[in-house]
Short mmCIF file of N, CA and C in Angstrom, two decimals:
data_model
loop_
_atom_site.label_atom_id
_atom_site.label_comp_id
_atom_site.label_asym_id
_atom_site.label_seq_id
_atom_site.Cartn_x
_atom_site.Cartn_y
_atom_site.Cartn_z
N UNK S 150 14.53 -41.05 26.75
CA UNK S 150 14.47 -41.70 28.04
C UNK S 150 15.76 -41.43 28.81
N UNK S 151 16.79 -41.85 28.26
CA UNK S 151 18.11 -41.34 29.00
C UNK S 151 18.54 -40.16 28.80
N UNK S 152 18.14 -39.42 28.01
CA UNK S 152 18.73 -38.25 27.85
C UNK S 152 17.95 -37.71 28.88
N UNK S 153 16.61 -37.78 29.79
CA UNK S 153 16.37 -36.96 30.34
C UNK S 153 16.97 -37.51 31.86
N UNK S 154 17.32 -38.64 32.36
CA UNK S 154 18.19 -38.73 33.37
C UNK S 154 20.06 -37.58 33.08
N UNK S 155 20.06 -38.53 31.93
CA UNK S 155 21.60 -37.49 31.86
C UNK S 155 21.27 -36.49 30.64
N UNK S 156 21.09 -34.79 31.44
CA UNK S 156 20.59 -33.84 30.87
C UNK S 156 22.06 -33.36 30.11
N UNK S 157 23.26 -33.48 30.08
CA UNK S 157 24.03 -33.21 29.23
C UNK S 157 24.58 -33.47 28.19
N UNK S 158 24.18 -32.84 27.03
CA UNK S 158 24.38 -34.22 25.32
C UNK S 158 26.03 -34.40 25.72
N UNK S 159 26.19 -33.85 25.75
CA UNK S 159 27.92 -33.66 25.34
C UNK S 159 28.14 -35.69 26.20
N UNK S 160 27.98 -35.10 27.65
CA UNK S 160 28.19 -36.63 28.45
C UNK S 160 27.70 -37.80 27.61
N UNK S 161 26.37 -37.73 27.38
CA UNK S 161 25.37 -38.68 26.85
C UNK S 161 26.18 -39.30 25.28
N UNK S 162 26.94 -38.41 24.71
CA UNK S 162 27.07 -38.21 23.36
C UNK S 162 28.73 -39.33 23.62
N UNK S 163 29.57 -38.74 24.86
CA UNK S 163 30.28 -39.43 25.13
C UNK S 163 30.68 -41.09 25.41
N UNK S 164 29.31 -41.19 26.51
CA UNK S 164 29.33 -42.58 26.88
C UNK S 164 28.65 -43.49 25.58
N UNK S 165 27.87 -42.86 24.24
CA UNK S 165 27.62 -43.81 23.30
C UNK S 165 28.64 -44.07 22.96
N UNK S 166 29.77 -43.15 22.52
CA UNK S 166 30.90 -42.83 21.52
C UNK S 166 31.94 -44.40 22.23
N UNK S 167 31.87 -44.34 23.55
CA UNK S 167 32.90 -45.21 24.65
C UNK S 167 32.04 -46.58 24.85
N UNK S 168 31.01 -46.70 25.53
CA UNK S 168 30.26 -47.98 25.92
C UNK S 168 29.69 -48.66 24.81
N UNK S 169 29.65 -47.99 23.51
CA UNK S 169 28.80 -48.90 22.78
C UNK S 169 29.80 -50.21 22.09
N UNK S 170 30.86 -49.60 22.21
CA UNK S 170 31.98 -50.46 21.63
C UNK S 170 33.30 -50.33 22.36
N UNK S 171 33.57 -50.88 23.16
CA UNK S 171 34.66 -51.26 24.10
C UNK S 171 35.95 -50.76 23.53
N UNK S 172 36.22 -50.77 22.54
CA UNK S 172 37.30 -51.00 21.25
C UNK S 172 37.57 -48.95 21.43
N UNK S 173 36.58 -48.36 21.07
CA UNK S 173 36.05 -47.45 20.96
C UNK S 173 37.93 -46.34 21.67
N UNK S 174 38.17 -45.39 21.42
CA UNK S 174 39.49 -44.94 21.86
C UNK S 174 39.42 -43.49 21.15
N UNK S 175 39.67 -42.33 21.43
CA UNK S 175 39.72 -41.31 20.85
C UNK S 175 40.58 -39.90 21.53
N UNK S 176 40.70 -38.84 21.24
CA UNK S 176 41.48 -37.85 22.10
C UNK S 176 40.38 -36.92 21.82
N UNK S 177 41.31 -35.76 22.88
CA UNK S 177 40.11 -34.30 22.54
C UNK S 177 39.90 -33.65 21.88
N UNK S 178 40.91 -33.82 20.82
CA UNK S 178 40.42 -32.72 19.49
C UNK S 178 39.83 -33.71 18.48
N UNK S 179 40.09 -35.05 18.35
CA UNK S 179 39.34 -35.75 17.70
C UNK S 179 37.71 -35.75 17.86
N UNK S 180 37.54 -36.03 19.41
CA UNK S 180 36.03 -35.53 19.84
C UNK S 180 35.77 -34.31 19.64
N UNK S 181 36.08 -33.21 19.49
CA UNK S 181 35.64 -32.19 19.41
C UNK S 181 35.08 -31.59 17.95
N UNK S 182 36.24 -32.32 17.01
CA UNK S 182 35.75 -32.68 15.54
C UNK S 182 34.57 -33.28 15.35
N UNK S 183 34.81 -34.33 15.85
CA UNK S 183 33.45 -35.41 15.34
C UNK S 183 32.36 -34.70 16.02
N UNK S 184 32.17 -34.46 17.29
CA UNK S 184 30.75 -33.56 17.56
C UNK S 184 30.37 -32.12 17.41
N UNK S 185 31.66 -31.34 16.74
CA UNK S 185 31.29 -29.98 16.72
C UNK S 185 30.74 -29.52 17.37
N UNK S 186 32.66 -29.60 18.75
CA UNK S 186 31.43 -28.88 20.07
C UNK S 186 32.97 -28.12 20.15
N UNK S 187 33.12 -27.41 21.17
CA UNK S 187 34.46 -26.49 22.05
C UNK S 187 34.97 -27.82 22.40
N UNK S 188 36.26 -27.77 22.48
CA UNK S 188 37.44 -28.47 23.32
C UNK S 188 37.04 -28.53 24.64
N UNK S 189 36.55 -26.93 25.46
CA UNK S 189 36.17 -26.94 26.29
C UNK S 189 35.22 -27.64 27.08
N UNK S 190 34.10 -28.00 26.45
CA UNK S 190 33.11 -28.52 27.06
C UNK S 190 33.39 -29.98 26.81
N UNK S 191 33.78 -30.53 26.39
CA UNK S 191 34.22 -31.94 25.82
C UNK S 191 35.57 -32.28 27.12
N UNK S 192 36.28 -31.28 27.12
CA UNK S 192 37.51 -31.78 28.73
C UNK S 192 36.60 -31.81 29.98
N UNK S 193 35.94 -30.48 30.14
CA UNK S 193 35.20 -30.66 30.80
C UNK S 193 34.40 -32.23 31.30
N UNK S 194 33.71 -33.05 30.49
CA UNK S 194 33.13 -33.96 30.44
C UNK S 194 33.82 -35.13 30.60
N UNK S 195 35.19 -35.06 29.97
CA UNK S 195 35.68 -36.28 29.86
C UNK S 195 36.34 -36.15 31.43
N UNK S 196 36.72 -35.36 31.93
CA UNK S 196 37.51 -35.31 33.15
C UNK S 196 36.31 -35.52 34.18
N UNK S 197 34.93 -35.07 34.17
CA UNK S 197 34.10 -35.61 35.14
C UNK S 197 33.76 -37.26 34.91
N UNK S 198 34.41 -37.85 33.60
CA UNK S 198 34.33 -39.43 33.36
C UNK S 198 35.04 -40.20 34.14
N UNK S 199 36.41 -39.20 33.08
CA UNK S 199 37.88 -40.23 34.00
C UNK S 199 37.80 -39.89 35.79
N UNK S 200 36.99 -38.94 36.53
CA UNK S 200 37.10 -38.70 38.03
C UNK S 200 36.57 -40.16 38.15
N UNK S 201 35.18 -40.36 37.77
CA UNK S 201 34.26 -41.46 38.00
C UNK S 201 34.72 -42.37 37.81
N UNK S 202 35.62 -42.89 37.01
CA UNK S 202 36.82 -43.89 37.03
C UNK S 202 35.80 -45.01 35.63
N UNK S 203 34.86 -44.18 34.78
CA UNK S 203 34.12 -44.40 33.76
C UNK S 203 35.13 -44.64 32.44
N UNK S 204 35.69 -44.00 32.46
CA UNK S 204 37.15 -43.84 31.02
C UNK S 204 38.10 -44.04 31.92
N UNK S 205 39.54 -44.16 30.77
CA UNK S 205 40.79 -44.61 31.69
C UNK S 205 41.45 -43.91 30.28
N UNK S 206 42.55 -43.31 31.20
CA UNK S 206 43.52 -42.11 30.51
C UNK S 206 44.74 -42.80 29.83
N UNK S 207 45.05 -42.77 28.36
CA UNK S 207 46.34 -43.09 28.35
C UNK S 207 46.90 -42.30 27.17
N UNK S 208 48.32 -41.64 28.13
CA UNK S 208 49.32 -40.62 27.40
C UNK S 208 49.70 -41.43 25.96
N UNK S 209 49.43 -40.57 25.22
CA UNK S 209 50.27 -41.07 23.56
C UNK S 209 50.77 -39.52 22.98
N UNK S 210 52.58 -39.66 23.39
CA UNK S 210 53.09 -38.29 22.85
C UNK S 210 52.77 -37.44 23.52
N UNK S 211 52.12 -36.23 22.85
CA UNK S 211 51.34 -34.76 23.28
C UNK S 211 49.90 -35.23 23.58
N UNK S 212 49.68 -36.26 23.45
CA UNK S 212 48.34 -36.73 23.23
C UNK S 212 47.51 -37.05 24.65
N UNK S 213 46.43 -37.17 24.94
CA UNK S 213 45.71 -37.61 26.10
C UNK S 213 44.56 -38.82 25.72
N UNK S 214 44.63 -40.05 25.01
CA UNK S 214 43.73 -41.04 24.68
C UNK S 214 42.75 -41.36 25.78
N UNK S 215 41.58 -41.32 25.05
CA UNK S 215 40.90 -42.13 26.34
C UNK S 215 39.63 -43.21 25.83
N UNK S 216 39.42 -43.73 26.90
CA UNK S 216 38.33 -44.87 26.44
C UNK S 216 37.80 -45.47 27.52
N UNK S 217 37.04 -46.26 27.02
CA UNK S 217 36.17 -47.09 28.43
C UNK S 217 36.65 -48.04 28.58
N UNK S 218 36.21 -47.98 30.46
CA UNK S 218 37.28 -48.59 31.45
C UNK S 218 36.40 -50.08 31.39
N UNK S 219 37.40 -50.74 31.11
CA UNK S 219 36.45 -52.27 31.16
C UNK S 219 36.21 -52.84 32.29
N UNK S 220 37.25 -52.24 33.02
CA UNK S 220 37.39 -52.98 34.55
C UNK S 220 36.46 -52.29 35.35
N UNK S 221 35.79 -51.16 35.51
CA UNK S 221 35.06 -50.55 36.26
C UNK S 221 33.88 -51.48 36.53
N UNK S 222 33.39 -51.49 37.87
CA UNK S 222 32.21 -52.60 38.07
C UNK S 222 31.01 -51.97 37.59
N UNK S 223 30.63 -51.03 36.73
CA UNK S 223 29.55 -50.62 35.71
C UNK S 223 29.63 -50.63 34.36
N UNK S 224 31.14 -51.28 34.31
CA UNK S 224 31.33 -51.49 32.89
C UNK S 224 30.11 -51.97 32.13
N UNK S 225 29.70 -53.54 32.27
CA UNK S 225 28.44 -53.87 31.71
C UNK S 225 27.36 -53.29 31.83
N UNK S 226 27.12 -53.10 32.86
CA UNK S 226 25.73 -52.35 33.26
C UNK S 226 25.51 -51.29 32.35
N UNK S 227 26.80 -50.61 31.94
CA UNK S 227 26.66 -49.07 31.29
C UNK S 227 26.39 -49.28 30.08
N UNK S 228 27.18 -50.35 29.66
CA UNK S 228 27.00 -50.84 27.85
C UNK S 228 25.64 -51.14 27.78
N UNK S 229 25.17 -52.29 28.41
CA UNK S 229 24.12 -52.65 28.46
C UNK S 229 22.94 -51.33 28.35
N UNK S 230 22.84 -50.37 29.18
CA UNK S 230 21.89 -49.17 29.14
C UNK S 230 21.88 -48.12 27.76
N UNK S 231 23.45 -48.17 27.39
CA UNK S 231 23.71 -47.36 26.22
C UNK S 231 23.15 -48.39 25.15
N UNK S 232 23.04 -49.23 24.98
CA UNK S 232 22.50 -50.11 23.68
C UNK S 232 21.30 -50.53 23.83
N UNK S 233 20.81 -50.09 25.26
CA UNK S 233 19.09 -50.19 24.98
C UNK S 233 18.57 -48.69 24.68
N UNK S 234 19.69 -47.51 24.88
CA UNK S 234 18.91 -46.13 24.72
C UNK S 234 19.00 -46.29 23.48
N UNK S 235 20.04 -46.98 22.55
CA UNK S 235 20.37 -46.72 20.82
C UNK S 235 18.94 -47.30 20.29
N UNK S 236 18.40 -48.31 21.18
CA UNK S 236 17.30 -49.43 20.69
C UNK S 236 17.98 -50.68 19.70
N UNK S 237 19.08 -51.04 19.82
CA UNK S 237 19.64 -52.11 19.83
C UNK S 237 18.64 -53.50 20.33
N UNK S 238 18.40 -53.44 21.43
CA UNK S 238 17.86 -54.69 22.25
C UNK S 238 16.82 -55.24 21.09
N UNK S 239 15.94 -53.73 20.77
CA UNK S 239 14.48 -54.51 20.25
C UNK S 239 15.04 -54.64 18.96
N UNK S 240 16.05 -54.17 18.34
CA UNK S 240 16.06 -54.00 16.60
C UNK S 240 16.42 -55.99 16.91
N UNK S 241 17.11 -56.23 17.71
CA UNK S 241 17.85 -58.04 17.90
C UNK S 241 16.21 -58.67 18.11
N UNK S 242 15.71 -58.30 18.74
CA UNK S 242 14.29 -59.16 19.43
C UNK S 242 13.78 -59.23 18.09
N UNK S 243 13.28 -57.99 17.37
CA UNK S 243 12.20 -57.71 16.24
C UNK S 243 12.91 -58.64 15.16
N UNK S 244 14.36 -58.61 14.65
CA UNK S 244 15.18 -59.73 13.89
C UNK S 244 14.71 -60.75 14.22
N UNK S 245 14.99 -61.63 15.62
CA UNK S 245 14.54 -62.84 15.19
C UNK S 245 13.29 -63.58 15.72
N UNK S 246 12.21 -62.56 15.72
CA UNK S 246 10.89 -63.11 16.00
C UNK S 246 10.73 -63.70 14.54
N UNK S 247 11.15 -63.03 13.31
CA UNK S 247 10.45 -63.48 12.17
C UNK S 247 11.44 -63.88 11.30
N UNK S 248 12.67 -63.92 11.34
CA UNK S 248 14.05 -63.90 10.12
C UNK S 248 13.70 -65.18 9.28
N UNK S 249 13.23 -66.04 10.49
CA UNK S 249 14.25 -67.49 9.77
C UNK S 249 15.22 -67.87 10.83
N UNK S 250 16.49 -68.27 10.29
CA UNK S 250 17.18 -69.17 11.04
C UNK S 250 18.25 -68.32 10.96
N UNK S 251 18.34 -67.43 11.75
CA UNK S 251 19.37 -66.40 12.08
C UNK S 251 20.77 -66.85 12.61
N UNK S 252 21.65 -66.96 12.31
CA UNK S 252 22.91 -67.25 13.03
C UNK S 252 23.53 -66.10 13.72
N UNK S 253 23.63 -64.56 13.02
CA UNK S 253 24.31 -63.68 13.52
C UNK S 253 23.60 -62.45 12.91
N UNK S 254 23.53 -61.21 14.21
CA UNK S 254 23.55 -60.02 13.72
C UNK S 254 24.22 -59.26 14.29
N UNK S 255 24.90 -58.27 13.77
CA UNK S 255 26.03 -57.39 13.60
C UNK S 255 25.88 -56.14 13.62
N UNK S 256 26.36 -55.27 14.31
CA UNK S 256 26.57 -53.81 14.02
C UNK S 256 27.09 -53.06 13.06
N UNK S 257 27.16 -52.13 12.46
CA UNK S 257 28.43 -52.53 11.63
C UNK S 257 27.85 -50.50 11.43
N UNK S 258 28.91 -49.91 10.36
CA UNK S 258 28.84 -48.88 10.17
C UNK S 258 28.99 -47.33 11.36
N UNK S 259 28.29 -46.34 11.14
CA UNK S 259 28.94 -45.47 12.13
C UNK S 259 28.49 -45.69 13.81
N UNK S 260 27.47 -46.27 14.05
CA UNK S 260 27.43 -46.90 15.83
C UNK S 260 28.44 -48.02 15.87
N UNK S 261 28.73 -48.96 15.38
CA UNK S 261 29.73 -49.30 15.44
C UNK S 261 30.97 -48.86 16.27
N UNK S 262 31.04 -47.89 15.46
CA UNK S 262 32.31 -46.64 15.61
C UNK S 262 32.22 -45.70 16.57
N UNK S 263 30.74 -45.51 17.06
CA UNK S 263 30.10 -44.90 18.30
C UNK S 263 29.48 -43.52 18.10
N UNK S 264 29.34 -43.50 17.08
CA UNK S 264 28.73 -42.37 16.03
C UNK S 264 27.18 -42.20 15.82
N UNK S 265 26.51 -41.51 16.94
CA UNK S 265 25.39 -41.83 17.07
C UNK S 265 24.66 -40.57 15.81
N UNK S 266 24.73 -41.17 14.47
CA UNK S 266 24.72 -40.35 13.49
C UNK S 266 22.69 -40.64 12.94
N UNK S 267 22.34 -41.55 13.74
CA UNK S 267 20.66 -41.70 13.79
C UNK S 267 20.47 -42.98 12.92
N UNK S 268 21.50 -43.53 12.02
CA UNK S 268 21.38 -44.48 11.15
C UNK S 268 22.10 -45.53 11.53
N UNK S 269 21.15 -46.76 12.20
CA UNK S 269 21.87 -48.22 12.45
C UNK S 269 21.91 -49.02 11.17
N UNK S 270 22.98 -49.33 11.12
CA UNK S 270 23.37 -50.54 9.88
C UNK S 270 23.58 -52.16 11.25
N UNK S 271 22.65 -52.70 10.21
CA UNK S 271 22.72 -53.81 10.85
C UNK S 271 22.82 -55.23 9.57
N UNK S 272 24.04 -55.44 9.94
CA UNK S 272 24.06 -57.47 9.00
C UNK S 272 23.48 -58.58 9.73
N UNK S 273 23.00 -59.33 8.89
CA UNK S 273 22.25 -60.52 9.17
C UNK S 273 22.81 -61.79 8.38
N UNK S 274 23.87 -62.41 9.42
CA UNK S 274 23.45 -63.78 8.50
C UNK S 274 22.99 -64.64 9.10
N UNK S 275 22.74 -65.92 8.17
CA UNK S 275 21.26 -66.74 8.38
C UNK S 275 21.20 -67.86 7.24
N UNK S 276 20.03 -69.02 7.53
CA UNK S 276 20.04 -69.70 6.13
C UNK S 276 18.51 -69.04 6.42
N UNK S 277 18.22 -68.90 4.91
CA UNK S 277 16.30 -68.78 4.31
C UNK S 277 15.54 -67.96 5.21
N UNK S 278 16.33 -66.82 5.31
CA UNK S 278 16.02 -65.82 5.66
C UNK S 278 14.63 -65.20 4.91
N UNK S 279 13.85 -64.21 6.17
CA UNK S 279 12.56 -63.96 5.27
C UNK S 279 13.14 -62.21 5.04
N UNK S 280 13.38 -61.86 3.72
CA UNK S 280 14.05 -61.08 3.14
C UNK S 280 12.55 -59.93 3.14
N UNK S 281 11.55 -60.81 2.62
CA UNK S 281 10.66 -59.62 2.56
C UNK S 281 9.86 -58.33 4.36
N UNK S 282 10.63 -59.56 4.90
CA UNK S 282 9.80 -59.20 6.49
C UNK S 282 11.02 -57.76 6.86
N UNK S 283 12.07 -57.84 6.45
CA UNK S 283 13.38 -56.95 6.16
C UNK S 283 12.93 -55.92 6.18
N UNK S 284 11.93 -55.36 4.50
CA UNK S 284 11.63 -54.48 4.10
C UNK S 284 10.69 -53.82 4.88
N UNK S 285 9.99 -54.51 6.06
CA UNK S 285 8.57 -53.68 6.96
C UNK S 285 9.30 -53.18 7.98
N UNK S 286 10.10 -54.19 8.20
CA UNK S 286 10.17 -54.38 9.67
C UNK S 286 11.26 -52.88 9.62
N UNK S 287 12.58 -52.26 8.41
CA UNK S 287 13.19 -51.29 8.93
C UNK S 287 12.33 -49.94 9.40
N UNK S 288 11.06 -49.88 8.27
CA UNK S 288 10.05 -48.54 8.86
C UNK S 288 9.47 -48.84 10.17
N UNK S 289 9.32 -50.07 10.36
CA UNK S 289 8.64 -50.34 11.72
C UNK S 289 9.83 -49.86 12.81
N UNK S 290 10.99 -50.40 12.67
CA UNK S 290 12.23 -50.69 13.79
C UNK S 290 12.20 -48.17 14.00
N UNK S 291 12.18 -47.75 12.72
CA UNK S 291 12.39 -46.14 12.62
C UNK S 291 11.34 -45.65 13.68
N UNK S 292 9.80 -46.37 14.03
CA UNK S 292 8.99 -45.65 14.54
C UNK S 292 9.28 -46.01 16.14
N UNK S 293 9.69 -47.07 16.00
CA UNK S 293 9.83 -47.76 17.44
C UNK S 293 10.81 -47.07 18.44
N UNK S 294 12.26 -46.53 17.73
CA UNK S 294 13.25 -46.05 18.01
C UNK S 294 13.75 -45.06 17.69
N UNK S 295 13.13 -44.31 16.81
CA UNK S 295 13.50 -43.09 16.31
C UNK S 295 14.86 -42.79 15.64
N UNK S 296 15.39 -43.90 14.98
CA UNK S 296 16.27 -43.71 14.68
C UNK S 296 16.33 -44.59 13.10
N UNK S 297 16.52 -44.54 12.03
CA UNK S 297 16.93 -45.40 11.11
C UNK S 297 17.69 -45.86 10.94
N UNK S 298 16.84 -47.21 10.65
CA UNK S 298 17.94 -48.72 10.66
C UNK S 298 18.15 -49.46 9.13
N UNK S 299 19.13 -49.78 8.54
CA UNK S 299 19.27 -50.28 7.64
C UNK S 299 19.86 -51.53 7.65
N UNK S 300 19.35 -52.55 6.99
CA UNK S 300 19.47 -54.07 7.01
C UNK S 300 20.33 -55.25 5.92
N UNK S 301 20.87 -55.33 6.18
CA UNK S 301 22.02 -56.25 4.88
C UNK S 301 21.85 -57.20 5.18
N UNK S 302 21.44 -58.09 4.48
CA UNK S 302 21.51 -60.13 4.49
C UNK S 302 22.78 -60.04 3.92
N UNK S 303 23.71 -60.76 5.03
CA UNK S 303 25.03 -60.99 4.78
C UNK S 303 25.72 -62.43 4.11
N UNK S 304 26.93 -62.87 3.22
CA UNK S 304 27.13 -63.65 2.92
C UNK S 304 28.21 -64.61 3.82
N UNK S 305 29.18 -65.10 3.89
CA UNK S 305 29.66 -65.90 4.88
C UNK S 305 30.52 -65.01 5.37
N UNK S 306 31.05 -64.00 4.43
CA UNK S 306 31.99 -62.86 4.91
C UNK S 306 31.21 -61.91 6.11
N UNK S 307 31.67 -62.06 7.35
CA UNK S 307 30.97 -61.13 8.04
C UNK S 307 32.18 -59.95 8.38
N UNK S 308 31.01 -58.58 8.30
CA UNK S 308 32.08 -57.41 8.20
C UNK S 308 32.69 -57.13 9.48
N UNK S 309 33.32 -55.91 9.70
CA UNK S 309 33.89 -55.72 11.16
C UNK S 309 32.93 -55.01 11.53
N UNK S 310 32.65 -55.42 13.08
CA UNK S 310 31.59 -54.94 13.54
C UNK S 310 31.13 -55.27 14.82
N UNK S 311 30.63 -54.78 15.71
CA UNK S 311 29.90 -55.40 16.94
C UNK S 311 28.80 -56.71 17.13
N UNK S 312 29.05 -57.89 17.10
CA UNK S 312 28.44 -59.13 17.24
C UNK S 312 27.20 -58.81 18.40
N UNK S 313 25.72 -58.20 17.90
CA UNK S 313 24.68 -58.47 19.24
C UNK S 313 24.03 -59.71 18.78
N UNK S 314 24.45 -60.50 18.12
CA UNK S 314 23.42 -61.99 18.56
C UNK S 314 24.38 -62.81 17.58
N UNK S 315 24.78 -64.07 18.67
CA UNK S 315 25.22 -64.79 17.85
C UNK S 315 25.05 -66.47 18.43
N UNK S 316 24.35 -67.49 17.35
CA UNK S 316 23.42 -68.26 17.43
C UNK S 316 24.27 -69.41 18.27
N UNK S 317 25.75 -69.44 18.05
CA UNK S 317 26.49 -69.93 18.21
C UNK S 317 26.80 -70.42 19.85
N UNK S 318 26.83 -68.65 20.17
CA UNK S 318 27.12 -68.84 21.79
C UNK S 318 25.87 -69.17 22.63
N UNK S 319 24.96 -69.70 22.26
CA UNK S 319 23.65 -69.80 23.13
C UNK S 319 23.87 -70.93 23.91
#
């Protein structure tokens, strides 16, 4: 769906890597590693970001860091679109139509990190959780989104990770 508005992976590949996690910070040869692409096409991209005032530049050393601009007035809007292309929204909806008594679910693993590597790890904690609805629902969540999702019932320790539902702040 979004990839065919924004026809360039490299961009597309970018704004998951930046909007999905605010935190999110990297340089150009680091990106260029992690996606096994040219330096080239990756400056390219990031400099049509930082024009858009989408990323915000900051010198470290020899270094050129960059990341997403929180202050930009599409900040949300953008996160928001990048975590419904991941299918985030429905994997949270499909959780707690049936869990139980969900308190929190979590991102956790390489989207997290902005690593759109096809495999969502997602924690759940909760009291009396329905553990077996777990086991349908990840083949179901794979057809829905095309992406595989893996599910942890978590203990009070919650890992580091992106908070999409938490029972608390309602």
């Amino acid at each position: 769906m979004l990839d065919s508005l924004i026809t360039s992976k490299t961009r597309l590949r970018l704004l998951v890597k930046f909007f999905i996690n605010a935190d999110n910070h990297s340089h150009l040869r680091g990106l260029a590693e992690e996606f096994g692409e040219s330096t080239n096409a990756i400056r390219k991209e990031l400099n049509n970001l930082s024009e858009a005032g989408y990323l915000q530049k900051e010198s470290e050393k020899n270094r050129i860091s960059y990341s997403a601009n929180t202050q930009h007035p599409l900040f949300g809007s953008l996160q928001d679109i990048i975590r419904k292309y991941i299918g985030l929204d429905r994997v949270v909806d499909e959780v707690l139509k049936r869990m139980g008594d969900v308190e929190k679910v979590v991102l956790t693993g390489d989207y997290a990190n902005g690593m759109d590597t096809g495999t969502i790890d997602i924690g759940i904690l909760g009291k009396q959780l329905n553990e077996e609805y777990l086991d349908s629902l990840g083949n179901r969540m794979q057809e829905m989104i095309d992406r595989s999702v893996k599910f942890t019932v978590l203990s009070d320790d919650l890992p580091a990770g992106i908070i999409l539902y938490n029972k608390a702040a309602e």
